[in-house]
Tab-separated table of C-alpha atoms and ligand atoms in Angstrom:
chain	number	residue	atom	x	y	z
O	18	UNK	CA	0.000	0.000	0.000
O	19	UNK	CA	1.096	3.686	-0.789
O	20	UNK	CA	1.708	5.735	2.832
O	21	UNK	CA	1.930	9.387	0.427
O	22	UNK	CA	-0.936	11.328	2.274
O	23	UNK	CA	-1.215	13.109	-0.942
O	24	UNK	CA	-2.864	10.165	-2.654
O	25	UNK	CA	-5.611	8.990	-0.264
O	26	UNK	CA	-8.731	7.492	-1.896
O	27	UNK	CA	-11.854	9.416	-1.824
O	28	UNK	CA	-14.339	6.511	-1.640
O	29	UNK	CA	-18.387	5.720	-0.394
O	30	UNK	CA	-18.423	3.239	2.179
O	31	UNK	CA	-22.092	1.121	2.570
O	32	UNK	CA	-24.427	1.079	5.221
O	33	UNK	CA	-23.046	-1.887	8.175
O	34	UNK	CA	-25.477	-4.364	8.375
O	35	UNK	CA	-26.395	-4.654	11.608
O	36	UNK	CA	-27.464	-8.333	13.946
O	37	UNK	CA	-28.410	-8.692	16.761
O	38	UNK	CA	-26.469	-11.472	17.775
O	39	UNK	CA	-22.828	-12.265	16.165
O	40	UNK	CA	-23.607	-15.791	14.535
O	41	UNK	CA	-26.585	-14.050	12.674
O	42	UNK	CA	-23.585	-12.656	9.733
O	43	UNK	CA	-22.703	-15.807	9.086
O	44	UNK	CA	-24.189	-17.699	6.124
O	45	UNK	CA	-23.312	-20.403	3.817
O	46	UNK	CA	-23.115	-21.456	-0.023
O	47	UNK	CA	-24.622	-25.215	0.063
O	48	UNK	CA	-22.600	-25.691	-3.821
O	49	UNK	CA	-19.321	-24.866	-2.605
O	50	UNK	CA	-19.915	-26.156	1.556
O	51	UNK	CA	-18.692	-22.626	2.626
O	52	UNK	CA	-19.082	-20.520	5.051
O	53	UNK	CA	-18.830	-16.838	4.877
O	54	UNK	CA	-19.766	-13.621	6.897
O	55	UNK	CA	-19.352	-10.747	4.351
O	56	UNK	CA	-22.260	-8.733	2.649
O	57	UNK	CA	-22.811	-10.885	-0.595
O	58	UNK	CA	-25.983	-12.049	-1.288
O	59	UNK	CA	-24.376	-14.328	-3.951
O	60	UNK	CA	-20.870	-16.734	-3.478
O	61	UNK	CA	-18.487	-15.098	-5.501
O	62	UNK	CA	-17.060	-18.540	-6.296
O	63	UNK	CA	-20.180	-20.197	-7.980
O	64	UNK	CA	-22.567	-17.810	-8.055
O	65	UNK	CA	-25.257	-19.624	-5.889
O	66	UNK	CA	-27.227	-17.980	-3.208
O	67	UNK	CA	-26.156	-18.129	0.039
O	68	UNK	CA	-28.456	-19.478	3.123
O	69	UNK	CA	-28.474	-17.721	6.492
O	70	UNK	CA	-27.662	-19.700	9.168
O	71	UNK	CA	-30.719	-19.366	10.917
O	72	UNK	CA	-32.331	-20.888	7.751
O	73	UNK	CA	-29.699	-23.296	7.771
O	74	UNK	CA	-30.824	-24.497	11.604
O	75	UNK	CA	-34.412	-24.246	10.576
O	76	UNK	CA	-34.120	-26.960	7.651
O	77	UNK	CA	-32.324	-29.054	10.304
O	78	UNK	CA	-34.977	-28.937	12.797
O	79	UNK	CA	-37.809	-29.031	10.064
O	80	UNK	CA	-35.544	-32.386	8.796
O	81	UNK	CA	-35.783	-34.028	12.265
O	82	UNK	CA	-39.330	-32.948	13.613
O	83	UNK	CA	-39.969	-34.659	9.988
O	84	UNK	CA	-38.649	-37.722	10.339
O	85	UNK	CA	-39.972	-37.937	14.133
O	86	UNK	CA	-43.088	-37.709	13.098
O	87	UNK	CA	-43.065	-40.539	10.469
O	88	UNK	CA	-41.676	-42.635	13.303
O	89	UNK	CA	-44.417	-42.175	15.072
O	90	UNK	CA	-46.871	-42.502	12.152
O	91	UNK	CA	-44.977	-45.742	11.198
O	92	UNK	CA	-45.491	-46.645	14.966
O	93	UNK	CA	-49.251	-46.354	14.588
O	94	UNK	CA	-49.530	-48.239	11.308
O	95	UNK	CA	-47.487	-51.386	12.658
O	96	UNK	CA	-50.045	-50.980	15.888
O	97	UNK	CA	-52.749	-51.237	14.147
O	98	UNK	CA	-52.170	-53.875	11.078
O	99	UNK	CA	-50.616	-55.867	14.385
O	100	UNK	CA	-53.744	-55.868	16.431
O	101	UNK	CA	-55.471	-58.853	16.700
O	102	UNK	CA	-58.676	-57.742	18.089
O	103	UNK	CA	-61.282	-54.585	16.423
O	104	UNK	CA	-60.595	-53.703	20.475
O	105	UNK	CA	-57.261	-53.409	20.277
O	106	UNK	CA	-57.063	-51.625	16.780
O	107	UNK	CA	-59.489	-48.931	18.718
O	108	UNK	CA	-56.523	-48.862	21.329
O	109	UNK	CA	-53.608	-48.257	19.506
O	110	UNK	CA	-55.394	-45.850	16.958
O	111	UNK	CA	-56.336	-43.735	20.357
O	112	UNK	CA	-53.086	-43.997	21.261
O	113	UNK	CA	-51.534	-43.338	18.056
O	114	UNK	CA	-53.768	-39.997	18.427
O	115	UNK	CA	-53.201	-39.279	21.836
O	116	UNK	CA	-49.302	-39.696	20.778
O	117	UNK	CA	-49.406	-37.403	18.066
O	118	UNK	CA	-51.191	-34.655	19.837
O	119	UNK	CA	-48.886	-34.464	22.653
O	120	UNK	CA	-46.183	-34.539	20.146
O	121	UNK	CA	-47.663	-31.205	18.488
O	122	UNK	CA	-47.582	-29.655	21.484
O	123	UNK	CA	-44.136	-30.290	22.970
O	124	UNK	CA	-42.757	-29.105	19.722
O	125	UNK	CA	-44.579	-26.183	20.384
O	126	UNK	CA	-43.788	-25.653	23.312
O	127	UNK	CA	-39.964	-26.378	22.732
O	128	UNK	CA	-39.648	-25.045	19.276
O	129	UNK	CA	-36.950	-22.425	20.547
O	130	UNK	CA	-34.876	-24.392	22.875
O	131	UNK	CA	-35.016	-27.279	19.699
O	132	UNK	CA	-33.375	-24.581	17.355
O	133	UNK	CA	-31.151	-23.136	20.108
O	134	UNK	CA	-29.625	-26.603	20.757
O	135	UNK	CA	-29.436	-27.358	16.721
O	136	UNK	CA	-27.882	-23.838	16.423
O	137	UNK	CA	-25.064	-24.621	19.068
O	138	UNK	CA	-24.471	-28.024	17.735
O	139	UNK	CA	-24.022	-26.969	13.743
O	140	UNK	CA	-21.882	-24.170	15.242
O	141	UNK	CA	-19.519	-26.556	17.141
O	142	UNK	CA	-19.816	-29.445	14.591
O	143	UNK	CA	-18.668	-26.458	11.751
O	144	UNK	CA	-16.470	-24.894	13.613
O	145	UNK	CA	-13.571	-25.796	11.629
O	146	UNK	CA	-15.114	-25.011	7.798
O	147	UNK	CA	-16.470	-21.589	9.292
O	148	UNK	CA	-12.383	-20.660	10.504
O	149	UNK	CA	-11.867	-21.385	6.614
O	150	UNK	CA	-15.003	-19.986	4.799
O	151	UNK	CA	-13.312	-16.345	7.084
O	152	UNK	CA	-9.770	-17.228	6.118
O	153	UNK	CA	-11.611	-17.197	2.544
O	154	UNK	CA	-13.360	-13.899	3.174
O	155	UNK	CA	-10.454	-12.326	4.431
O	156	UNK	CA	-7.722	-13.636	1.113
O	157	UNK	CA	-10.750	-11.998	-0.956
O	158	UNK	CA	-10.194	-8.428	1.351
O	159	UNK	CA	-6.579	-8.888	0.487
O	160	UNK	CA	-7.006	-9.303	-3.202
O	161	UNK	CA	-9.431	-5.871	-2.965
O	162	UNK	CA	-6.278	-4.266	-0.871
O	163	UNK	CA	-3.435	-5.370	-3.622
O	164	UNK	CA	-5.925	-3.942	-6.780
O	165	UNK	CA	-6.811	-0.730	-4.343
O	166	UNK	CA	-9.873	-1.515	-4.461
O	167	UNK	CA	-10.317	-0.092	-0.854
O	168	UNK	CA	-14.039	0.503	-0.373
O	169	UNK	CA	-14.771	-3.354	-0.743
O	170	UNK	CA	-11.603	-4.098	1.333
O	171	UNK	CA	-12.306	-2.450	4.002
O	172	UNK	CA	-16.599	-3.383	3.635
O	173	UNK	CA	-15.111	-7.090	3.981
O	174	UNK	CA	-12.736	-6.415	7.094
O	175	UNK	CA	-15.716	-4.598	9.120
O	176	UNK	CA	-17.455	-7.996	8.445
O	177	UNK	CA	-14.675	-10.109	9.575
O	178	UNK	CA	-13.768	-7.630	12.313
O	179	UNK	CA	-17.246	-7.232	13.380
O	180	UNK	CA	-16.863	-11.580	14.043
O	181	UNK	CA	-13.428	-11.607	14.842
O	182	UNK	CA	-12.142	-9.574	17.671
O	183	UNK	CA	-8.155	-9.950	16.658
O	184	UNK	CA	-5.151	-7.323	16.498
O	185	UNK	CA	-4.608	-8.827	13.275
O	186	UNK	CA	-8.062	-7.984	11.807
O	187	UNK	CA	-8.095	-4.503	13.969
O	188	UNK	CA	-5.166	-3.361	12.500
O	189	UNK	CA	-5.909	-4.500	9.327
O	190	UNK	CA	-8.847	-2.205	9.122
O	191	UNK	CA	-6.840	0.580	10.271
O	192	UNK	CA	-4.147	0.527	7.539
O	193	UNK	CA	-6.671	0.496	4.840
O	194	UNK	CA	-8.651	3.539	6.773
O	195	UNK	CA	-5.623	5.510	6.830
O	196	UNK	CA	-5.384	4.999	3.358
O	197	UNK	CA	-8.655	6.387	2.708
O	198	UNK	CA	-10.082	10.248	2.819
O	199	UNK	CA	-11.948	10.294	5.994
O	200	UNK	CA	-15.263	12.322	6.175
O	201	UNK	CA	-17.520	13.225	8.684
O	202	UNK	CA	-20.986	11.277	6.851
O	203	UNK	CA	-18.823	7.874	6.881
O	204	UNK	CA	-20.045	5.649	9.654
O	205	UNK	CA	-16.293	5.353	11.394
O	206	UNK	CA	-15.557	3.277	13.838
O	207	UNK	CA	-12.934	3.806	16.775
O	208	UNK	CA	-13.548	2.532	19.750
O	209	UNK	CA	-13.860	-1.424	18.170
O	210	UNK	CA	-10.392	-0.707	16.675
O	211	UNK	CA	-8.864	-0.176	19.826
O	212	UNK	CA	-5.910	-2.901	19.652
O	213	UNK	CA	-4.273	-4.199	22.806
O	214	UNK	CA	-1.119	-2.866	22.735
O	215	UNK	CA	0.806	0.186	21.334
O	216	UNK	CA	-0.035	0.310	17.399
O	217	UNK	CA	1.409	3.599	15.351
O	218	UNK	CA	-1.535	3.070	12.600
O	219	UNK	CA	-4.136	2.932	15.039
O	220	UNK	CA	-2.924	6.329	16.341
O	221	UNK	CA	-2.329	8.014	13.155
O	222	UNK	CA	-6.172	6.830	12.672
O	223	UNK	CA	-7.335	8.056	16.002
O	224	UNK	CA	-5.563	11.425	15.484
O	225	UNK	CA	-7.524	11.538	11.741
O	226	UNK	CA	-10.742	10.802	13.373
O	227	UNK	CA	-10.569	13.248	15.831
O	228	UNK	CA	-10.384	15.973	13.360
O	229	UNK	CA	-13.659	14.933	12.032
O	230	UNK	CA	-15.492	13.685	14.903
O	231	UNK	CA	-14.246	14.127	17.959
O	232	UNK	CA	-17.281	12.561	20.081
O	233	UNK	CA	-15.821	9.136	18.411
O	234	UNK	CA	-12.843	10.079	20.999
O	235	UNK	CA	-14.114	7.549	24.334
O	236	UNK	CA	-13.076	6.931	27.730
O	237	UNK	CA	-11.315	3.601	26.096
O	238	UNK	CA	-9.380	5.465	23.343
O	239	UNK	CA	-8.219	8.346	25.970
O	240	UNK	CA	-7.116	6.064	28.037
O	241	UNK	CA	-5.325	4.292	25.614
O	242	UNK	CA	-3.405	7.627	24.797
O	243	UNK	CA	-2.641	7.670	28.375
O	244	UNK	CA	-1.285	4.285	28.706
O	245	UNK	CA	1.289	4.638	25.461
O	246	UNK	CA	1.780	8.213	25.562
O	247	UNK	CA	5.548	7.799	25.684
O	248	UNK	CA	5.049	6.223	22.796
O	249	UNK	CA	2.898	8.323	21.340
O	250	UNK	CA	4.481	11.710	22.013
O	251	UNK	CA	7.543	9.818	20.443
O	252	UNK	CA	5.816	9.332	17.312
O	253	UNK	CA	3.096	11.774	16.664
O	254	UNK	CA	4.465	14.772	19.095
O	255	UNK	CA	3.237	16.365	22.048
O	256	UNK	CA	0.521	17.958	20.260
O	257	UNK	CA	-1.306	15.117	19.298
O	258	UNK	CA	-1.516	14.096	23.461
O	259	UNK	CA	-2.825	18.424	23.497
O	260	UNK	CA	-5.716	17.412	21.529
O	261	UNK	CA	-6.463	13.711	22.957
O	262	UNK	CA	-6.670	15.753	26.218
O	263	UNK	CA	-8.455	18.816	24.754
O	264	UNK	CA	-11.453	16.309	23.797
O	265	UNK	CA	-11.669	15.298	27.306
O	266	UNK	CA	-13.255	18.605	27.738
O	267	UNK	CA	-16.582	17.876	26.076
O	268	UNK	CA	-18.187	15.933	29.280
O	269	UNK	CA	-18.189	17.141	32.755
O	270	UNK	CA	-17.668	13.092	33.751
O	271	UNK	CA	-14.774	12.855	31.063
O	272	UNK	CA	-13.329	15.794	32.947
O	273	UNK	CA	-13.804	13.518	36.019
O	274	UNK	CA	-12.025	10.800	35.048
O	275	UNK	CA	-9.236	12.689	33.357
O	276	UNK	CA	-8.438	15.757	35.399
O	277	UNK	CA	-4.758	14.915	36.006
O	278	UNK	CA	-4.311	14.128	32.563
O	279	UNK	CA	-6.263	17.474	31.251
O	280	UNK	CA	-3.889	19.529	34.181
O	281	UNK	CA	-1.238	18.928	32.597
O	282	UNK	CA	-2.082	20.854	29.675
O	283	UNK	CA	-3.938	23.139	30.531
O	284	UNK	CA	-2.116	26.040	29.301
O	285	UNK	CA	-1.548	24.796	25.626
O	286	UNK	CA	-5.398	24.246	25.106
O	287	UNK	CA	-6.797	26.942	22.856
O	288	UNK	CA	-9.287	29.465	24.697
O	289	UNK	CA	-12.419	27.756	23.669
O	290	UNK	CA	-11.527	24.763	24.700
O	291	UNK	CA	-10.278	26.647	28.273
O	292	UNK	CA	-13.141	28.800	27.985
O	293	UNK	CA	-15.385	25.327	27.810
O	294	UNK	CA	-13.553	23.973	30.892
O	295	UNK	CA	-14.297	26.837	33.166
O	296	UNK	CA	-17.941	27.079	32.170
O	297	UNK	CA	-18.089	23.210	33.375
O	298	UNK	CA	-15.802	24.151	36.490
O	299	UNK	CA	-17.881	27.157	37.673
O	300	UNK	CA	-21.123	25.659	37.242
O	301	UNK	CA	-20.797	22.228	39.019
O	302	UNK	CA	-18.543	24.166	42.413
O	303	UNK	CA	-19.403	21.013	44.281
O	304	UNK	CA	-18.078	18.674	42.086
O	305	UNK	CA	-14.675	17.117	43.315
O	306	UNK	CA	-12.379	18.469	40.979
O	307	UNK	CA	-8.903	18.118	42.592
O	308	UNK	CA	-5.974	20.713	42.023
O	309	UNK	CA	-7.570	20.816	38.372
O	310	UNK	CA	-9.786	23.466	39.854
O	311	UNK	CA	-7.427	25.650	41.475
O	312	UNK	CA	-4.765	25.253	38.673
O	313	UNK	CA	-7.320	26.531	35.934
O	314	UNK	CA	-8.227	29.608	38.264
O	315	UNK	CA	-4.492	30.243	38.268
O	316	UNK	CA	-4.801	30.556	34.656
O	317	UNK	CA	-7.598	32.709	34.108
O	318	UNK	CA	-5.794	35.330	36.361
O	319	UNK	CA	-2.410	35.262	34.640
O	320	UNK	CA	-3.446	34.689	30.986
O	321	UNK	CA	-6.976	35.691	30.867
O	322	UNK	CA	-7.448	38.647	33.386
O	323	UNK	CA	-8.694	41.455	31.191
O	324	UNK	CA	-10.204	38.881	28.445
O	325	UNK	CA	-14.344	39.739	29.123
O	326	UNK	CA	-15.096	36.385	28.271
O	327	UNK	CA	-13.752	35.319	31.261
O	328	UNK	CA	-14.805	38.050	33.307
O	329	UNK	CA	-17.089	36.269	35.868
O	330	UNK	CA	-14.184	33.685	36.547
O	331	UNK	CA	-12.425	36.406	38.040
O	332	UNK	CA	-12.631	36.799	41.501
C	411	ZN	ZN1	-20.469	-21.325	-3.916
């Protein structure tokens, strides 16, 4: 991949599909006996439509309550071509009857926990093709990456990503992000990206996204800046920490959590941002703010003293 700036790719990413449970993304091509969890409707290898799993575990139960139920019937038949008396062809056709009801309704009645169990046991039994069918989805992301086709490589790593909570798939996404021209209407991700340990790419990408949307900027990824900030400062500069801390100002609770870590830079913010702070400061007095309180005060009177807008900070 290119790293020139200059030469980012202004693309239109689609909507993320969204489930409500993880397994739901995953569906398969019967032809081809693979799994897959990206957006295609179609497999790209035959052309055949893929099934949803949850239409896969319906067939399965469908299957079985199916053959049950000409068990039973076959059950009834031998009962009553076997019985010997018109009595006891009245019996076993009752019973047959009385079977077949109370068959209906435990199915009923255990319909969900049926599929549940036939859900867990194709996903354990499959495990090992489903590992592959992704391995598969994520070559095909590759092959997008090497022909720059980014939009589609980075629509198939959400997918993955979204299934597999990895490094490797995390940072993935964020290398083909950084080589795309961010805007504010994309639907951008951070906080999921969030690797476990220090990654330059991720923070080149957090630094990007908090240009365009700084509310993207959570409690996780500040104190991720915190954690590596040697790191960071080593990398990106000091400035970069400026404005990790400068977006802690947007929520009274961020400025909480984070006063230390705002303090210390509290005199490079720019005066809106300071401005902002004080507002928060002077109207929540009872609020245990630590020295962050006193230290801003301390400000206002040596940098801000004859500034009118902040006129009723000064005492
Ligand atoms: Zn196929």
């Amino acid at each position: 991949m290119k790293v020139n700036p200059m030469a980012k790719q202004a693309i239109q990413l689609s909507k993320k599909k969204r489930t409500k449970y993880r397994f739901q993304k995953l569906k398969m091509c019967k032809k081809c006996n693979r799994y897959s969890v990206l957006q295609d409707e179609h497999c790209p290898k035959c052309g055949s439509t893929f099934v949803e799993i949850e239409g896969l575990v319906n067939s399965i139960v469908k299957n079985r309550l199916f053959t049950e139920a000409i068990r039973i019937l076959i059950l009834v038949c031998i009962g009553i071509v076997a019985a010997p008396t018109v009595k006891t062809l009245y019996l076993s056709l009752i019973t047959g009857v009385i079977f077949v009801i109370s068959y209906i309704i435990l199915t009923f009645v255990f319909i969900k926990s049926e599929h549940f169990i036939q859900l867990k046991k194709l996903l354990r039994v499959d495990l090992r093709k489903i590992q592959a069918g992704i391995q598969f989805d994520s070559d095909l992301a590759k092959e997008d990456v090497k022909a720059e086709k980014l939009a589609q490589a980075y629509e198939k790593l959400r997918e993955i990503g979204d299934f597999i909570y990895s490094n490797q798939v995390k940072i993935r996404r964020v290398m083909v992000l950084n080589e795309i021209l961010l805007r504010k209407d994309m639907e951008l991700e951070l906080e999921p990206l969030i690797p476990s340990s220090y990654d330059k790419d991720f923070v080149k990408y957090a630094l990007e996204v908090l240009k365009i949307n700084r509310t993207l900027i959570t409690k996780k990824c500040i104190s991720f800046f915190i954690i590596y900030r040697d790191e960071i400062v080593r990398d990106f500069g000091m400035d970069s920490l400026i404005a990790v801390a400068g977006t802690a100002l947007r929520m009274k609770l961020y400025i909480l959590e984070f006063s230390a870590f705002i303090e210390e830079f509290l005199e490079y913010f720019p005066k809106d941002r300071f401005l902002r702070l004080c507002n928060i400061l002077y109207s929540n007095p009872d609020a245990n703010w630590g020295s962050l309180e006193e230290k801003a005060m301390r400000l206002v009177e040596m940098k801000y003293h004859y500034d009118p807008d902040f006129k009723r900070f000064v005492s």
